[in-house]
Amino acid sequence: MSDGLTLDDLALPLRVLRLLARDFGHLAAPAVEVSTIWPDRLELSFHGDLADFEAWRDALGIAPDAVTHRTQSGGRTRVLLASGEYAGATVKLVGYADVPAAAPVGAGA
């Protein structure tokens, strides 16, 4: 069932994706989401390497203190979230990475 939006209603985030490909084509390719739920937002997600998230955050001029951190999957996955504006659309960045395993405690502990 349609929610009433057309593909034209998603033109803004799709245009921003095209601009990002032109302006930052040298950066790591993200997973891309455009949704009828948030028709003015483009979501870029990075899996496995937070360095790619940070490179995009820096390129988009999103301040480090604008990044929020949480964990999921019982504390096994680190998640970084940040949003900024680019060419009139909200660009949401999401980074996922494994939480490093704790170092084993000495044998006598």
PDB file of C-alpha atoms in Angstrom:
ATOM      1  CA  MET A   1       0.000   0.000   0.000  1.00  0.00           C
ATOM      2  CA  SER A   2       1.323   3.437  -0.941  1.00  0.00           C
ATOM      3  CA  ASP A   3       1.746   6.169   1.643  1.00  0.00           C
ATOM      4  CA  GLY A   4       0.901   8.816  -0.956  1.00  0.00           C
ATOM      5  CA  LEU A   5       4.449   9.828  -1.900  1.00  0.00           C
ATOM      6  CA  THR A   6       5.878   9.583  -5.376  1.00  0.00           C
ATOM      7  CA  LEU A   7       9.460   9.145  -6.483  1.00  0.00           C
ATOM      8  CA  ASP A   8       9.502  12.887  -7.176  1.00  0.00           C
ATOM      9  CA  ASP A   9       8.931  13.405  -3.435  1.00  0.00           C
ATOM     10  CA  LEU A  10      12.328  11.775  -2.822  1.00  0.00           C
ATOM     11  CA  ALA A  11      14.159  14.021  -5.282  1.00  0.00           C
ATOM     12  CA  LEU A  12      16.019  15.973  -2.570  1.00  0.00           C
ATOM     13  CA  PRO A  13      17.909  13.079  -0.938  1.00  0.00           C
ATOM     14  CA  LEU A  14      18.520  11.494  -4.341  1.00  0.00           C
ATOM     15  CA  ARG A  15      19.987  14.769  -5.633  1.00  0.00           C
ATOM     16  CA  VAL A  16      22.163  15.010  -2.517  1.00  0.00           C
ATOM     17  CA  LEU A  17      23.406  11.463  -3.116  1.00  0.00           C
ATOM     18  CA  ARG A  18      24.464  12.514  -6.604  1.00  0.00           C
ATOM     19  CA  LEU A  19      26.261  15.576  -5.187  1.00  0.00           C
ATOM     20  CA  LEU A  20      28.017  13.474  -2.539  1.00  0.00           C
ATOM     21  CA  ALA A  21      29.220  11.062  -5.221  1.00  0.00           C
ATOM     22  CA  ARG A  22      30.662  14.018  -7.131  1.00  0.00           C
ATOM     23  CA  ASP A  23      32.150  15.846  -4.143  1.00  0.00           C
ATOM     24  CA  PHE A  24      33.345  12.882  -2.067  1.00  0.00           C
ATOM     25  CA  GLY A  25      33.698  10.043  -4.567  1.00  0.00           C
ATOM     26  CA  HIS A  26      37.122   9.253  -3.141  1.00  0.00           C
ATOM     27  CA  LEU A  27      35.634   8.257   0.244  1.00  0.00           C
ATOM     28  CA  ALA A  28      34.509   4.743   1.166  1.00  0.00           C
ATOM     29  CA  ALA A  29      31.160   3.712  -0.297  1.00  0.00           C
ATOM     30  CA  PRO A  30      28.417   3.513   2.338  1.00  0.00           C
ATOM     31  CA  ALA A  31      25.212   1.538   2.439  1.00  0.00           C
ATOM     32  CA  VAL A  32      22.603   4.080   1.306  1.00  0.00           C
ATOM     33  CA  GLU A  33      19.004   4.459   2.452  1.00  0.00           C
ATOM     34  CA  VAL A  34      16.321   6.783   1.138  1.00  0.00           C
ATOM     35  CA  SER A  35      12.936   6.358   2.772  1.00  0.00           C
ATOM     36  CA  THR A  36       9.395   7.584   2.308  1.00  0.00           C
ATOM     37  CA  ILE A  37       9.234   7.806   6.108  1.00  0.00           C
ATOM     38  CA  TRP A  38      11.804  10.656   6.094  1.00  0.00           C
ATOM     39  CA  PRO A  39      11.645  12.033   2.533  1.00  0.00           C
ATOM     40  CA  ASP A  40      14.164  14.828   3.219  1.00  0.00           C
ATOM     41  CA  ARG A  41      16.838  12.535   4.681  1.00  0.00           C
ATOM     42  CA  LEU A  42      19.646  10.483   3.217  1.00  0.00           C
ATOM     43  CA  GLU A  43      21.154   7.828   5.478  1.00  0.00           C
ATOM     44  CA  LEU A  44      24.703   6.574   4.975  1.00  0.00           C
ATOM     45  CA  SER A  45      25.811   3.594   7.047  1.00  0.00           C
ATOM     46  CA  PHE A  46      29.211   2.020   7.483  1.00  0.00           C
ATOM     47  CA  HIS A  47      29.762  -1.510   8.719  1.00  0.00           C
ATOM     48  CA  GLY A  48      32.920  -2.844  10.294  1.00  0.00           C
ATOM     49  CA  ASP A  49      35.196   0.175  10.206  1.00  0.00           C
ATOM     50  CA  LEU A  50      34.515   3.359  12.155  1.00  0.00           C
ATOM     51  CA  ALA A  51      37.330   5.089  10.275  1.00  0.00           C
ATOM     52  CA  ASP A  52      35.017   5.337   7.244  1.00  0.00           C
ATOM     53  CA  PHE A  53      32.296   6.890   9.430  1.00  0.00           C
ATOM     54  CA  GLU A  54      34.833   9.412  10.754  1.00  0.00           C
ATOM     55  CA  ALA A  55      36.100  10.299   7.274  1.00  0.00           C
ATOM     56  CA  TRP A  56      32.546  11.080   6.147  1.00  0.00           C
ATOM     57  CA  ARG A  57      31.759  12.970   9.359  1.00  0.00           C
ATOM     58  CA  ASP A  58      34.806  15.143   8.808  1.00  0.00           C
ATOM     59  CA  ALA A  59      34.062  15.667   5.100  1.00  0.00           C
ATOM     60  CA  LEU A  60      30.506  16.785   5.893  1.00  0.00           C
ATOM     61  CA  GLY A  61      31.714  19.169   8.606  1.00  0.00           C
ATOM     62  CA  ILE A  62      29.836  17.451  11.431  1.00  0.00           C
ATOM     63  CA  ALA A  63      31.479  18.302  14.758  1.00  0.00           C
ATOM     64  CA  PRO A  64      32.944  15.399  16.763  1.00  0.00           C
ATOM     65  CA  ASP A  65      30.838  16.388  19.778  1.00  0.00           C
ATOM     66  CA  ALA A  66      27.677  15.929  17.662  1.00  0.00           C
ATOM     67  CA  VAL A  67      28.332  12.171  17.494  1.00  0.00           C
ATOM     68  CA  THR A  68      26.381   9.939  19.845  1.00  0.00           C
ATOM     69  CA  HIS A  69      27.493   6.477  20.867  1.00  0.00           C
ATOM     70  CA  ARG A  70      25.584   3.414  21.947  1.00  0.00           C
ATOM     71  CA  THR A  71      25.901  -0.335  21.846  1.00  0.00           C
ATOM     72  CA  GLN A  72      23.567  -3.035  20.636  1.00  0.00           C
ATOM     73  CA  SER A  73      23.498  -6.818  20.369  1.00  0.00           C
ATOM     74  CA  GLY A  74      24.115  -7.267  24.080  1.00  0.00           C
ATOM     75  CA  GLY A  75      27.040  -4.851  24.061  1.00  0.00           C
ATOM     76  CA  ARG A  76      28.863  -6.611  21.203  1.00  0.00           C
ATOM     77  CA  THR A  77      28.322  -3.899  18.566  1.00  0.00           C
ATOM     78  CA  ARG A  78      29.353  -0.265  18.845  1.00  0.00           C
ATOM     79  CA  VAL A  79      27.089   2.242  17.046  1.00  0.00           C
ATOM     80  CA  LEU A  80      27.991   5.848  16.207  1.00  0.00           C
ATOM     81  CA  LEU A  81      25.282   8.273  15.046  1.00  0.00           C
ATOM     82  CA  ALA A  82      25.544  11.794  13.643  1.00  0.00           C
ATOM     83  CA  SER A  83      23.475  14.063  11.417  1.00  0.00           C
ATOM     84  CA  GLY A  84      24.161  17.179   9.442  1.00  0.00           C
ATOM     85  CA  GLU A  85      22.763  19.232   6.585  1.00  0.00           C
ATOM     86  CA  TYR A  86      24.093  19.022   3.048  1.00  0.00           C
ATOM     87  CA  ALA A  87      22.578  20.847   0.080  1.00  0.00           C
ATOM     88  CA  GLY A  88      19.234  21.139   1.854  1.00  0.00           C
ATOM     89  CA  ALA A  89      18.832  17.545   3.015  1.00  0.00           C
ATOM     90  CA  THR A  90      19.562  15.923   6.342  1.00  0.00           C
ATOM     91  CA  VAL A  91      22.382  13.420   6.017  1.00  0.00           C
ATOM     92  CA  LYS A  92      22.416  10.825   8.779  1.00  0.00           C
ATOM     93  CA  LEU A  93      25.598   8.857   9.352  1.00  0.00           C
ATOM     94  CA  VAL A  94      25.560   5.517  11.163  1.00  0.00           C
ATOM     95  CA  GLY A  95      28.680   3.507  11.936  1.00  0.00           C
ATOM     96  CA  TYR A  96      28.718  -0.074  13.206  1.00  0.00           C
ATOM     97  CA  ALA A  97      31.731  -1.953  14.517  1.00  0.00           C
ATOM     98  CA  ASP A  98      32.442  -4.844  16.835  1.00  0.00           C
ATOM     99  CA  VAL A  99      33.302  -3.948  20.409  1.00  0.00           C
ATOM    100  CA  PRO A 100      36.834  -5.248  20.973  1.00  0.00           C
ATOM    101  CA  ALA A 101      36.958  -8.322  23.175  1.00  0.00           C
ATOM    102  CA  ALA A 102      38.218  -7.695  26.683  1.00  0.00           C
ATOM    103  CA  ALA A 103      41.774  -8.813  27.330  1.00  0.00           C
ATOM    104  CA  PRO A 104      41.834 -12.042  29.340  1.00  0.00           C
ATOM    105  CA  VAL A 105      42.614 -11.668  33.003  1.00  0.00           C
ATOM    106  CA  GLY A 106      45.710 -13.471  34.312  1.00  0.00           C
ATOM    107  CA  ALA A 107      45.420 -17.225  34.963  1.00  0.00           C
ATOM    108  CA  GLY A 108      45.463 -16.789  38.761  1.00  0.00           C
ATOM    109  CA  ALA A 109      42.547 -14.328  38.882  1.00  0.00           C
TER     110      ALA A 109
END
